[in-house]
Amino acid sequence: MAQIIDGRLVSQAKREELKNRVKALNDKGVQAGLAVIIVGNNSASRVYVNNKKKGCDEIGVKSFEYALPEETTQEELLSLIENLNKDSAVDGILCQLPLPAHIDEQAVINAINPYKDVDAFHPFNVGHIMIGDYTFLPCTPAGIMEMLDFYDISVSGKKCVVIGRSNIVGKPMAMLLLKENGTVEICHSRTENLKEECLTADILVAAVGKAYFVTADMVKDGAVVIDVGMNRNEEGKLCGDVCFDEVEKKASFITPVPGGVGPMTITMLLENTVRAAENYKR
Ligand code: GUN
């Protein structure tokens, strides 16, 4: 039976550290602030944004919410971002994705001041991640690395297979594993013999976005299995990309959904926000 990697536990430890850093900033007269933008009525986005705001409250970061209607134009959104870029009370800017179809997401990401880009989505920060020289950490992959470290799971020399090649998770995840000397492979929807590729993994990261995609026959005995999925099953229950009940019997470590990667993603967003406030040129 696998040991459960408890994302809530690792989060708590990290958030205690962040609270102290926020207090140290307060002592210098600095109040860290995060602007959170949400456009339209995506219910999953609303839940994520509420959790991000709750995280800010918990560690003493001030959050500013901008909830904009679905019909908001790209120009209006870019103009808000321009104002937030100049606002000295705002250390970090987060625009929740996805955006409505009439808005060009990359144009919005590109408009955020890279020094306030706490998602690390701007090409400037993506470039830094590629080089391994960070201003900001990509939140979900960085949260996964924190969990591996907390449980003393070494990456060096291990075969790491990442399923999914998104800009938010798959690609930056591969970079962080590579930086820790993993031997990294990225698989995706066009990968041939996916099952055989997954079976080579000592560390398997599932970032597919499909409920119960990873089954036990795709997992090597003793593998570490990280589930980035956040799906709803047929009964509307939250579930991951991994068939937890069967894979748990084969893996050495596994992250549950909920309570695994999710809490860590928000914690690393908070880390980036505190880091932005610490670095902000006032
Ligand atoms: N949508 C899904 N995940 C994320 C994330 O990490 N950041 C933002 N801004 N939007 C998202």
PDB file of C-alpha atoms and ligand atoms in Angstrom:
ATOM      1  CA  MET A   1       0.000   0.000   0.000  1.00  0.00           C
ATOM      2  CA  ALA A   2       1.316   3.417  -0.914  1.00  0.00           C
ATOM      3  CA  GLN A   3       2.074   6.131   1.593  1.00  0.00           C
ATOM      4  CA  ILE A   4      -0.256   9.092   1.070  1.00  0.00           C
ATOM      5  CA  ILE A   5       1.433  12.389   0.227  1.00  0.00           C
ATOM      6  CA  ASP A   6      -0.634  14.840   2.271  1.00  0.00           C
ATOM      7  CA  GLY A   7      -0.737  18.166   0.427  1.00  0.00           C
ATOM      8  CA  ARG A   8      -2.629  19.834   3.284  1.00  0.00           C
ATOM      9  CA  LEU A   9       0.106  18.916   5.765  1.00  0.00           C
ATOM     10  CA  VAL A  10       2.930  20.161   3.508  1.00  0.00           C
ATOM     11  CA  SER A  11       0.906  23.318   2.794  1.00  0.00           C
ATOM     12  CA  GLN A  12       0.435  24.055   6.471  1.00  0.00           C
ATOM     13  CA  ALA A  13       4.167  23.894   7.127  1.00  0.00           C
ATOM     14  CA  LYS A  14       4.913  26.200   4.203  1.00  0.00           C
ATOM     15  CA  ARG A  15       2.132  28.646   5.160  1.00  0.00           C
ATOM     16  CA  GLU A  16       3.580  28.977   8.684  1.00  0.00           C
ATOM     17  CA  GLU A  17       6.868  30.083   7.087  1.00  0.00           C
ATOM     18  CA  LEU A  18       4.999  32.509   4.823  1.00  0.00           C
ATOM     19  CA  LYS A  19       3.098  34.038   7.775  1.00  0.00           C
ATOM     20  CA  ASN A  20       6.435  34.884   9.374  1.00  0.00           C
ATOM     21  CA  ARG A  21       7.723  36.467   6.170  1.00  0.00           C
ATOM     22  CA  VAL A  22       4.531  38.549   5.860  1.00  0.00           C
ATOM     23  CA  LYS A  23       4.986  39.700   9.490  1.00  0.00           C
ATOM     24  CA  ALA A  24       8.599  40.639   8.782  1.00  0.00           C
ATOM     25  CA  LEU A  25       7.380  42.773   5.853  1.00  0.00           C
ATOM     26  CA  ASN A  26       4.704  44.360   8.087  1.00  0.00           C
ATOM     27  CA  ASP A  27       7.441  45.286  10.560  1.00  0.00           C
ATOM     28  CA  LYS A  28       9.131  47.198   7.729  1.00  0.00           C
ATOM     29  CA  GLY A  29       5.822  48.967   6.953  1.00  0.00           C
ATOM     30  CA  VAL A  30       5.074  46.811   3.895  1.00  0.00           C
ATOM     31  CA  GLN A  31       1.673  45.169   3.346  1.00  0.00           C
ATOM     32  CA  ALA A  32       1.880  42.442   0.676  1.00  0.00           C
ATOM     33  CA  GLY A  33      -1.038  42.557  -1.786  1.00  0.00           C
ATOM     34  CA  LEU A  34      -2.430  40.277  -4.489  1.00  0.00           C
ATOM     35  CA  ALA A  35      -4.870  41.388  -7.206  1.00  0.00           C
ATOM     36  CA  VAL A  36      -7.110  38.550  -8.382  1.00  0.00           C
ATOM     37  CA  ILE A  37      -9.001  39.005 -11.654  1.00  0.00           C
ATOM     38  CA  ILE A  38     -11.864  36.740 -12.688  1.00  0.00           C
ATOM     39  CA  VAL A  39     -13.826  37.264 -15.906  1.00  0.00           C
ATOM     40  CA  GLY A  40     -17.223  35.633 -16.491  1.00  0.00           C
ATOM     41  CA  ASN A  41     -19.106  32.924 -14.636  1.00  0.00           C
ATOM     42  CA  ASN A  42     -16.961  29.784 -14.759  1.00  0.00           C
ATOM     43  CA  SER A  43     -17.972  27.968 -11.554  1.00  0.00           C
ATOM     44  CA  ALA A  44     -14.680  26.069 -11.183  1.00  0.00           C
ATOM     45  CA  SER A  45     -12.758  29.361 -11.554  1.00  0.00           C
ATOM     46  CA  ARG A  46     -14.963  30.919  -8.867  1.00  0.00           C
ATOM     47  CA  VAL A  47     -14.032  28.105  -6.437  1.00  0.00           C
ATOM     48  CA  TYR A  48     -10.302  28.472  -7.239  1.00  0.00           C
ATOM     49  CA  VAL A  49     -10.415  32.256  -6.821  1.00  0.00           C
ATOM     50  CA  ASN A  50     -12.244  31.973  -3.477  1.00  0.00           C
ATOM     51  CA  ASN A  51      -9.613  29.513  -2.257  1.00  0.00           C
ATOM     52  CA  LYS A  52      -6.805  31.826  -3.379  1.00  0.00           C
ATOM     53  CA  LYS A  53      -8.393  34.735  -1.484  1.00  0.00           C
ATOM     54  CA  LYS A  54      -8.839  32.534   1.619  1.00  0.00           C
ATOM     55  CA  GLY A  55      -5.143  31.593   1.391  1.00  0.00           C
ATOM     56  CA  CYS A  56      -4.219  35.284   1.313  1.00  0.00           C
ATOM     57  CA  ASP A  57      -6.352  35.978   4.427  1.00  0.00           C
ATOM     58  CA  GLU A  58      -4.753  33.067   6.242  1.00  0.00           C
ATOM     59  CA  ILE A  59      -1.184  34.337   5.860  1.00  0.00           C
ATOM     60  CA  GLY A  60      -1.943  38.067   6.105  1.00  0.00           C
ATOM     61  CA  VAL A  61      -1.702  39.072   2.423  1.00  0.00           C
ATOM     62  CA  LYS A  62      -4.276  41.663   1.330  1.00  0.00           C
ATOM     63  CA  SER A  63      -6.316  40.513  -1.674  1.00  0.00           C
ATOM     64  CA  PHE A  64      -8.082  42.758  -4.162  1.00  0.00           C
ATOM     65  CA  GLU A  65     -10.736  41.034  -6.236  1.00  0.00           C
ATOM     66  CA  TYR A  66     -11.776  42.258  -9.695  1.00  0.00           C
ATOM     67  CA  ALA A  67     -14.804  40.200 -10.794  1.00  0.00           C
ATOM     68  CA  LEU A  68     -15.595  41.313 -14.337  1.00  0.00           C
ATOM     69  CA  PRO A  69     -18.613  40.375 -16.453  1.00  0.00           C
ATOM     70  CA  GLU A  70     -18.396  37.850 -19.309  1.00  0.00           C
ATOM     71  CA  GLU A  71     -18.790  40.656 -21.894  1.00  0.00           C
ATOM     72  CA  THR A  72     -15.674  42.529 -20.694  1.00  0.00           C
ATOM     73  CA  THR A  73     -13.597  43.516 -23.726  1.00  0.00           C
ATOM     74  CA  GLN A  74      -9.929  42.682 -24.092  1.00  0.00           C
ATOM     75  CA  GLU A  75      -9.151  46.421 -24.048  1.00  0.00           C
ATOM     76  CA  GLU A  76     -10.953  46.850 -20.713  1.00  0.00           C
ATOM     77  CA  LEU A  77      -9.061  43.933 -19.206  1.00  0.00           C
ATOM     78  CA  LEU A  78      -5.708  45.187 -20.539  1.00  0.00           C
ATOM     79  CA  SER A  79      -6.453  48.640 -19.160  1.00  0.00           C
ATOM     80  CA  LEU A  80      -7.177  47.191 -15.682  1.00  0.00           C
ATOM     81  CA  ILE A  81      -3.886  45.268 -15.823  1.00  0.00           C
ATOM     82  CA  GLU A  82      -2.010  48.413 -16.834  1.00  0.00           C
ATOM     83  CA  ASN A  83      -3.403  50.177 -13.744  1.00  0.00           C
ATOM     84  CA  LEU A  84      -2.518  47.258 -11.477  1.00  0.00           C
ATOM     85  CA  ASN A  85       0.992  47.166 -12.946  1.00  0.00           C
ATOM     86  CA  LYS A  86       1.424  50.747 -11.677  1.00  0.00           C
ATOM     87  CA  ASP A  87      -0.332  50.258  -8.316  1.00  0.00           C
ATOM     88  CA  SER A  88       2.253  50.077  -5.504  1.00  0.00           C
ATOM     89  CA  ALA A  89      -0.254  48.307  -3.174  1.00  0.00           C
ATOM     90  CA  VAL A  90      -0.321  45.384  -5.612  1.00  0.00           C
ATOM     91  CA  ASP A  91       2.692  43.057  -5.518  1.00  0.00           C
ATOM     92  CA  GLY A  92       1.144  40.235  -7.510  1.00  0.00           C
ATOM     93  CA  ILE A  93      -1.431  40.055 -10.307  1.00  0.00           C
ATOM     94  CA  LEU A  94      -3.320  36.864 -11.050  1.00  0.00           C
ATOM     95  CA  CYS A  95      -5.806  36.599 -13.910  1.00  0.00           C
ATOM     96  CA  GLN A  96      -7.735  33.362 -13.524  1.00  0.00           C
ATOM     97  CA  LEU A  97      -7.795  31.207 -16.670  1.00  0.00           C
ATOM     98  CA  PRO A  98      -9.620  30.238 -18.797  1.00  0.00           C
ATOM     99  CA  LEU A  99     -10.804  33.607 -20.112  1.00  0.00           C
ATOM    100  CA  PRO A 100     -13.903  33.984 -22.317  1.00  0.00           C
ATOM    101  CA  ALA A 101     -13.219  32.966 -25.934  1.00  0.00           C
ATOM    102  CA  HIS A 102     -13.237  36.550 -27.292  1.00  0.00           C
ATOM    103  CA  ILE A 103     -10.176  37.457 -25.169  1.00  0.00           C
ATOM    104  CA  ASP A 104      -6.653  36.501 -26.275  1.00  0.00           C
ATOM    105  CA  GLU A 105      -5.182  34.822 -23.187  1.00  0.00           C
ATOM    106  CA  GLN A 106      -1.575  35.186 -24.270  1.00  0.00           C
ATOM    107  CA  ALA A 107      -2.051  38.933 -24.889  1.00  0.00           C
ATOM    108  CA  VAL A 108      -3.378  39.260 -21.330  1.00  0.00           C
ATOM    109  CA  ILE A 109      -0.501  37.237 -19.854  1.00  0.00           C
ATOM    110  CA  ASN A 110       1.988  39.325 -21.829  1.00  0.00           C
ATOM    111  CA  ALA A 111       0.480  42.550 -20.411  1.00  0.00           C
ATOM    112  CA  ILE A 112       1.219  41.639 -16.784  1.00  0.00           C
ATOM    113  CA  ASN A 113       4.397  43.177 -15.400  1.00  0.00           C
ATOM    114  CA  PRO A 114       6.739  40.143 -15.189  1.00  0.00           C
ATOM    115  CA  TYR A 115       7.779  41.209 -11.668  1.00  0.00           C
ATOM    116  CA  LYS A 116       4.121  40.922 -10.574  1.00  0.00           C
ATOM    117  CA  ASP A 117       3.448  37.729 -12.562  1.00  0.00           C
ATOM    118  CA  VAL A 118       2.851  35.396  -9.594  1.00  0.00           C
ATOM    119  CA  ASP A 119       1.560  32.616 -11.869  1.00  0.00           C
ATOM    120  CA  ALA A 120       4.925  32.656 -13.726  1.00  0.00           C
ATOM    121  CA  PHE A 121       3.064  32.526 -17.055  1.00  0.00           C
ATOM    122  CA  HIS A 122       4.742  35.546 -18.741  1.00  0.00           C
ATOM    123  CA  PRO A 123       7.331  34.573 -21.398  1.00  0.00           C
ATOM    124  CA  PHE A 124       9.974  36.405 -19.318  1.00  0.00           C
ATOM    125  CA  ASN A 125       9.362  34.047 -16.381  1.00  0.00           C
ATOM    126  CA  VAL A 126       8.888  31.004 -18.622  1.00  0.00           C
ATOM    127  CA  GLY A 127      12.349  31.786 -20.021  1.00  0.00           C
ATOM    128  CA  HIS A 128      13.787  31.978 -16.502  1.00  0.00           C
ATOM    129  CA  ILE A 129      12.243  28.582 -15.686  1.00  0.00           C
ATOM    130  CA  MET A 130      13.840  27.110 -18.818  1.00  0.00           C
ATOM    131  CA  ILE A 131      17.256  28.410 -17.723  1.00  0.00           C
ATOM    132  CA  GLY A 132      16.709  27.255 -14.128  1.00  0.00           C
ATOM    133  CA  ASP A 133      17.178  30.791 -12.739  1.00  0.00           C
ATOM    134  CA  TYR A 134      13.930  31.750 -11.048  1.00  0.00           C
ATOM    135  CA  THR A 135      12.193  34.958 -10.235  1.00  0.00           C
ATOM    136  CA  PHE A 136       8.900  33.151  -9.746  1.00  0.00           C
ATOM    137  CA  LEU A 137       8.179  29.442  -9.485  1.00  0.00           C
ATOM    138  CA  PRO A 138       5.480  27.826 -11.637  1.00  0.00           C
ATOM    139  CA  CYS A 139       2.897  27.159  -8.888  1.00  0.00           C
ATOM    140  CA  THR A 140       1.655  23.611  -9.506  1.00  0.00           C
ATOM    141  CA  PRO A 141       5.026  22.082 -10.454  1.00  0.00           C
ATOM    142  CA  ALA A 142       6.763  23.937  -7.608  1.00  0.00           C
ATOM    143  CA  GLY A 143       4.147  22.618  -5.174  1.00  0.00           C
ATOM    144  CA  ILE A 144       4.843  19.089  -6.387  1.00  0.00           C
ATOM    145  CA  MET A 145       8.598  19.563  -5.881  1.00  0.00           C
ATOM    146  CA  GLU A 146       7.918  20.807  -2.302  1.00  0.00           C
ATOM    147  CA  MET A 147       5.869  17.689  -1.582  1.00  0.00           C
ATOM    148  CA  LEU A 148       8.571  15.368  -2.969  1.00  0.00           C
ATOM    149  CA  ASP A 149      11.143  17.157  -0.839  1.00  0.00           C
ATOM    150  CA  PHE A 150       8.951  17.002   2.303  1.00  0.00           C
ATOM    151  CA  TYR A 151       8.663  13.213   1.942  1.00  0.00           C
ATOM    152  CA  ASP A 152      12.393  12.837   1.145  1.00  0.00           C
ATOM    153  CA  ILE A 153      11.667  11.495  -2.332  1.00  0.00           C
ATOM    154  CA  SER A 154      14.785  12.010  -4.399  1.00  0.00           C
ATOM    155  CA  VAL A 155      14.432  12.852  -8.096  1.00  0.00           C
ATOM    156  CA  SER A 156      18.089  12.600  -9.069  1.00  0.00           C
ATOM    157  CA  GLY A 157      18.705   9.868 -11.625  1.00  0.00           C
ATOM    158  CA  LYS A 158      15.056   8.725 -11.520  1.00  0.00           C
ATOM    159  CA  LYS A 159      12.970   8.140 -14.610  1.00  0.00           C
ATOM    160  CA  CYS A 160      10.206  10.756 -14.519  1.00  0.00           C
ATOM    161  CA  VAL A 161       7.248  10.565 -16.884  1.00  0.00           C
ATOM    162  CA  VAL A 162       4.927  13.562 -17.143  1.00  0.00           C
ATOM    163  CA  ILE A 163       1.618  12.944 -18.926  1.00  0.00           C
ATOM    164  CA  GLY A 164       0.442  16.282 -20.335  1.00  0.00           C
ATOM    165  CA  ARG A 165       2.267  19.113 -22.113  1.00  0.00           C
ATOM    166  CA  SER A 166       0.358  22.206 -20.985  1.00  0.00           C
ATOM    167  CA  ASN A 167       2.151  25.494 -20.397  1.00  0.00           C
ATOM    168  CA  ILE A 168       0.717  25.594 -16.858  1.00  0.00           C
ATOM    169  CA  VAL A 169       1.758  22.133 -15.667  1.00  0.00           C
ATOM    170  CA  GLY A 170       3.356  19.636 -18.086  1.00  0.00           C
ATOM    171  CA  LYS A 171       6.154  21.724 -19.602  1.00  0.00           C
ATOM    172  CA  PRO A 172       7.299  23.539 -16.430  1.00  0.00           C
ATOM    173  CA  MET A 173       6.987  20.283 -14.435  1.00  0.00           C
ATOM    174  CA  ALA A 174       9.441  18.641 -16.822  1.00  0.00           C
ATOM    175  CA  MET A 175      11.863  21.562 -16.348  1.00  0.00           C
ATOM    176  CA  LEU A 176      11.793  21.364 -12.534  1.00  0.00           C
ATOM    177  CA  LEU A 177      12.316  17.586 -12.547  1.00  0.00           C
ATOM    178  CA  LEU A 178      15.187  18.035 -15.001  1.00  0.00           C
ATOM    179  CA  LYS A 179      16.759  20.702 -12.768  1.00  0.00           C
ATOM    180  CA  GLU A 180      16.770  18.110  -9.958  1.00  0.00           C
ATOM    181  CA  ASN A 181      18.581  15.689 -12.287  1.00  0.00           C
ATOM    182  CA  GLY A 182      15.633  13.493 -13.183  1.00  0.00           C
ATOM    183  CA  THR A 183      15.583  11.717 -16.544  1.00  0.00           C
ATOM    184  CA  VAL A 184      12.443  13.259 -17.941  1.00  0.00           C
ATOM    185  CA  GLU A 185       9.949  12.248 -20.598  1.00  0.00           C
ATOM    186  CA  ILE A 186       6.826  14.180 -21.576  1.00  0.00           C
ATOM    187  CA  CYS A 187       3.917  12.109 -22.914  1.00  0.00           C
ATOM    188  CA  HIS A 188       0.763  13.504 -24.497  1.00  0.00           C
ATOM    189  CA  SER A 189      -2.316  12.607 -26.520  1.00  0.00           C
ATOM    190  CA  ARG A 190      -0.258  11.610 -29.589  1.00  0.00           C
ATOM    191  CA  THR A 191       2.238   9.468 -27.678  1.00  0.00           C
ATOM    192  CA  GLU A 192       2.419   5.937 -29.031  1.00  0.00           C
ATOM    193  CA  ASN A 193       2.456   3.084 -26.506  1.00  0.00           C
ATOM    194  CA  LEU A 194       1.541   5.388 -23.628  1.00  0.00           C
ATOM    195  CA  LYS A 195       1.040   2.485 -21.223  1.00  0.00           C
ATOM    196  CA  GLU A 196       4.568   1.139 -21.883  1.00  0.00           C
ATOM    197  CA  GLU A 197       6.069   4.623 -21.466  1.00  0.00           C
ATOM    198  CA  CYS A 198       4.261   5.092 -18.149  1.00  0.00           C
ATOM    199  CA  LEU A 199       5.454   1.691 -16.956  1.00  0.00           C
ATOM    200  CA  THR A 200       9.062   2.954 -17.171  1.00  0.00           C
ATOM    201  CA  ALA A 201       8.360   5.736 -14.625  1.00  0.00           C
ATOM    202  CA  ASP A 202       9.838   5.826 -11.128  1.00  0.00           C
ATOM    203  CA  ILE A 203       7.952   9.117 -10.739  1.00  0.00           C
ATOM    204  CA  LEU A 204       4.723   9.465 -12.724  1.00  0.00           C
ATOM    205  CA  VAL A 205       2.982  12.844 -12.929  1.00  0.00           C
ATOM    206  CA  ALA A 206      -0.544  12.764 -14.378  1.00  0.00           C
ATOM    207  CA  ALA A 207      -1.695  16.116 -15.731  1.00  0.00           C
ATOM    208  CA  VAL A 208      -4.177  14.943 -18.337  1.00  0.00           C
ATOM    209  CA  GLY A 209      -7.494  16.413 -17.232  1.00  0.00           C
ATOM    210  CA  LYS A 210      -9.409  13.150 -17.684  1.00  0.00           C
ATOM    211  CA  ALA A 211     -11.023  11.350 -14.760  1.00  0.00           C
ATOM    212  CA  TYR A 212      -9.461   7.965 -13.861  1.00  0.00           C
ATOM    213  CA  PHE A 213      -7.132   8.044 -16.918  1.00  0.00           C
ATOM    214  CA  VAL A 214      -4.183   6.327 -15.196  1.00  0.00           C
ATOM    215  CA  THR A 215      -4.975   2.727 -14.292  1.00  0.00           C
ATOM    216  CA  ALA A 216      -2.914   0.257 -12.247  1.00  0.00           C
ATOM    217  CA  ASP A 217      -1.631  -1.548 -15.369  1.00  0.00           C
ATOM    218  CA  MET A 218       0.158   1.703 -16.366  1.00  0.00           C
ATOM    219  CA  VAL A 219       2.090   1.967 -13.093  1.00  0.00           C
ATOM    220  CA  LYS A 220       5.359   0.246 -12.176  1.00  0.00           C
ATOM    221  CA  ASP A 221       5.498  -1.449  -8.743  1.00  0.00           C
ATOM    222  CA  GLY A 222       6.863   1.044  -6.221  1.00  0.00           C
ATOM    223  CA  ALA A 223       6.427   4.136  -8.423  1.00  0.00           C
ATOM    224  CA  VAL A 224       5.687   7.570  -6.964  1.00  0.00           C
ATOM    225  CA  VAL A 225       2.383   8.770  -8.462  1.00  0.00           C
ATOM    226  CA  ILE A 226       1.439  12.440  -8.511  1.00  0.00           C
ATOM    227  CA  ASP A 227      -2.113  13.312  -9.568  1.00  0.00           C
ATOM    228  CA  VAL A 228      -2.650  16.844 -10.865  1.00  0.00           C
ATOM    229  CA  GLY A 229      -6.196  16.098 -12.080  1.00  0.00           C
ATOM    230  CA  MET A 230      -9.183  18.043 -10.821  1.00  0.00           C
ATOM    231  CA  ASN A 231     -12.162  16.400 -12.507  1.00  0.00           C
ATOM    232  CA  ARG A 232     -15.765  15.563 -11.735  1.00  0.00           C
ATOM    233  CA  ASN A 233     -16.806  11.942 -12.145  1.00  0.00           C
ATOM    234  CA  GLU A 234     -20.215  10.791 -13.370  1.00  0.00           C
ATOM    235  CA  GLU A 235     -21.708  11.344  -9.913  1.00  0.00           C
ATOM    236  CA  GLY A 236     -20.329  14.890  -9.851  1.00  0.00           C
ATOM    237  CA  LYS A 237     -17.710  13.986  -7.236  1.00  0.00           C
ATOM    238  CA  LEU A 238     -14.254  15.587  -7.369  1.00  0.00           C
ATOM    239  CA  CYS A 239     -11.660  13.115  -8.652  1.00  0.00           C
ATOM    240  CA  GLY A 240      -8.188  13.023 -10.124  1.00  0.00           C
ATOM    241  CA  ASP A 241      -6.605  11.655 -13.306  1.00  0.00           C
ATOM    242  CA  VAL A 242      -5.554   8.493 -11.449  1.00  0.00           C
ATOM    243  CA  CYS A 243      -7.662   5.482 -10.422  1.00  0.00           C
ATOM    244  CA  PHE A 244      -6.622   6.012  -6.820  1.00  0.00           C
ATOM    245  CA  ASP A 245      -8.050   2.814  -5.290  1.00  0.00           C
ATOM    246  CA  GLU A 246      -6.220   0.440  -7.628  1.00  0.00           C
ATOM    247  CA  VAL A 247      -3.014   2.461  -8.118  1.00  0.00           C
ATOM    248  CA  GLU A 248      -2.598   2.937  -4.354  1.00  0.00           C
ATOM    249  CA  LYS A 249      -1.959  -0.809  -4.080  1.00  0.00           C
ATOM    250  CA  LYS A 250       1.039  -0.633  -6.465  1.00  0.00           C
ATOM    251  CA  ALA A 251       2.644   2.748  -5.805  1.00  0.00           C
ATOM    252  CA  SER A 252       5.124   3.590  -3.037  1.00  0.00           C
ATOM    253  CA  PHE A 253       3.719   7.123  -2.659  1.00  0.00           C
ATOM    254  CA  ILE A 254       0.563   8.705  -4.069  1.00  0.00           C
ATOM    255  CA  THR A 255      -1.210  12.077  -3.878  1.00  0.00           C
ATOM    256  CA  PRO A 256      -4.969  11.999  -3.219  1.00  0.00           C
ATOM    257  CA  VAL A 257      -7.587  14.229  -4.873  1.00  0.00           C
ATOM    258  CA  PRO A 258      -8.680  16.332  -3.088  1.00  0.00           C
ATOM    259  CA  GLY A 259      -5.954  17.062  -0.536  1.00  0.00           C
ATOM    260  CA  GLY A 260      -2.875  16.468  -2.685  1.00  0.00           C
ATOM    261  CA  VAL A 261      -1.553  18.824  -5.343  1.00  0.00           C
ATOM    262  CA  GLY A 262      -4.427  21.364  -5.102  1.00  0.00           C
ATOM    263  CA  PRO A 263      -3.585  22.935  -1.724  1.00  0.00           C
ATOM    264  CA  MET A 264       0.096  23.146  -2.713  1.00  0.00           C
ATOM    265  CA  THR A 265      -0.652  25.099  -5.901  1.00  0.00           C
ATOM    266  CA  ILE A 266      -2.301  27.859  -3.879  1.00  0.00           C
ATOM    267  CA  THR A 267       0.484  27.809  -1.310  1.00  0.00           C
ATOM    268  CA  MET A 268       3.100  28.338  -4.024  1.00  0.00           C
ATOM    269  CA  LEU A 269       1.046  31.223  -5.416  1.00  0.00           C
ATOM    270  CA  LEU A 270       1.269  32.733  -1.924  1.00  0.00           C
ATOM    271  CA  GLU A 271       5.026  32.055  -1.902  1.00  0.00           C
ATOM    272  CA  ASN A 272       5.358  33.972  -5.180  1.00  0.00           C
ATOM    273  CA  THR A 273       3.253  36.844  -3.842  1.00  0.00           C
ATOM    274  CA  VAL A 274       5.353  37.160  -0.685  1.00  0.00           C
ATOM    275  CA  ARG A 275       8.490  36.906  -2.813  1.00  0.00           C
ATOM    276  CA  ALA A 276       7.192  39.705  -5.069  1.00  0.00           C
ATOM    277  CA  ALA A 277       6.562  41.894  -2.024  1.00  0.00           C
ATOM    278  CA  GLU A 278      10.040  41.147  -0.666  1.00  0.00           C
ATOM    279  CA  ASN A 279      11.606  42.060  -4.009  1.00  0.00           C
ATOM    280  CA  TYR A 280       9.371  45.023  -4.900  1.00  0.00           C
ATOM    281  CA  LYS A 281      11.362  48.192  -5.557  1.00  0.00           C
ATOM    282  CA  ARG A 282       9.651  50.845  -3.443  1.00  0.00           C
TER     283      ARG A 282
HETATM  284  N1  GUN B   1      -6.531  28.090 -14.227  1.00  0.00           N
HETATM  285  C1  GUN B   1      -6.207  26.822 -13.855  1.00  0.00           C
HETATM  286  N2  GUN B   1      -5.063  26.829 -13.151  1.00  0.00           N
HETATM  287  C2  GUN B   1      -4.656  28.116 -13.065  1.00  0.00           C
HETATM  288  C3  GUN B   1      -3.546  28.743 -12.436  1.00  0.00           C
HETATM  289  O1  GUN B   1      -2.677  28.119 -11.825  1.00  0.00           O
HETATM  290  N3  GUN B   1      -3.507  30.101 -12.571  1.00  0.00           N
HETATM  291  C4  GUN B   1      -4.439  30.804 -13.254  1.00  0.00           C
HETATM  292  N4  GUN B   1      -4.285  32.126 -13.347  1.00  0.00           N
HETATM  293  N5  GUN B   1      -5.469  30.245 -13.850  1.00  0.00           N
HETATM  294  C5  GUN B   1      -5.582  28.904 -13.742  1.00  0.00           C
END
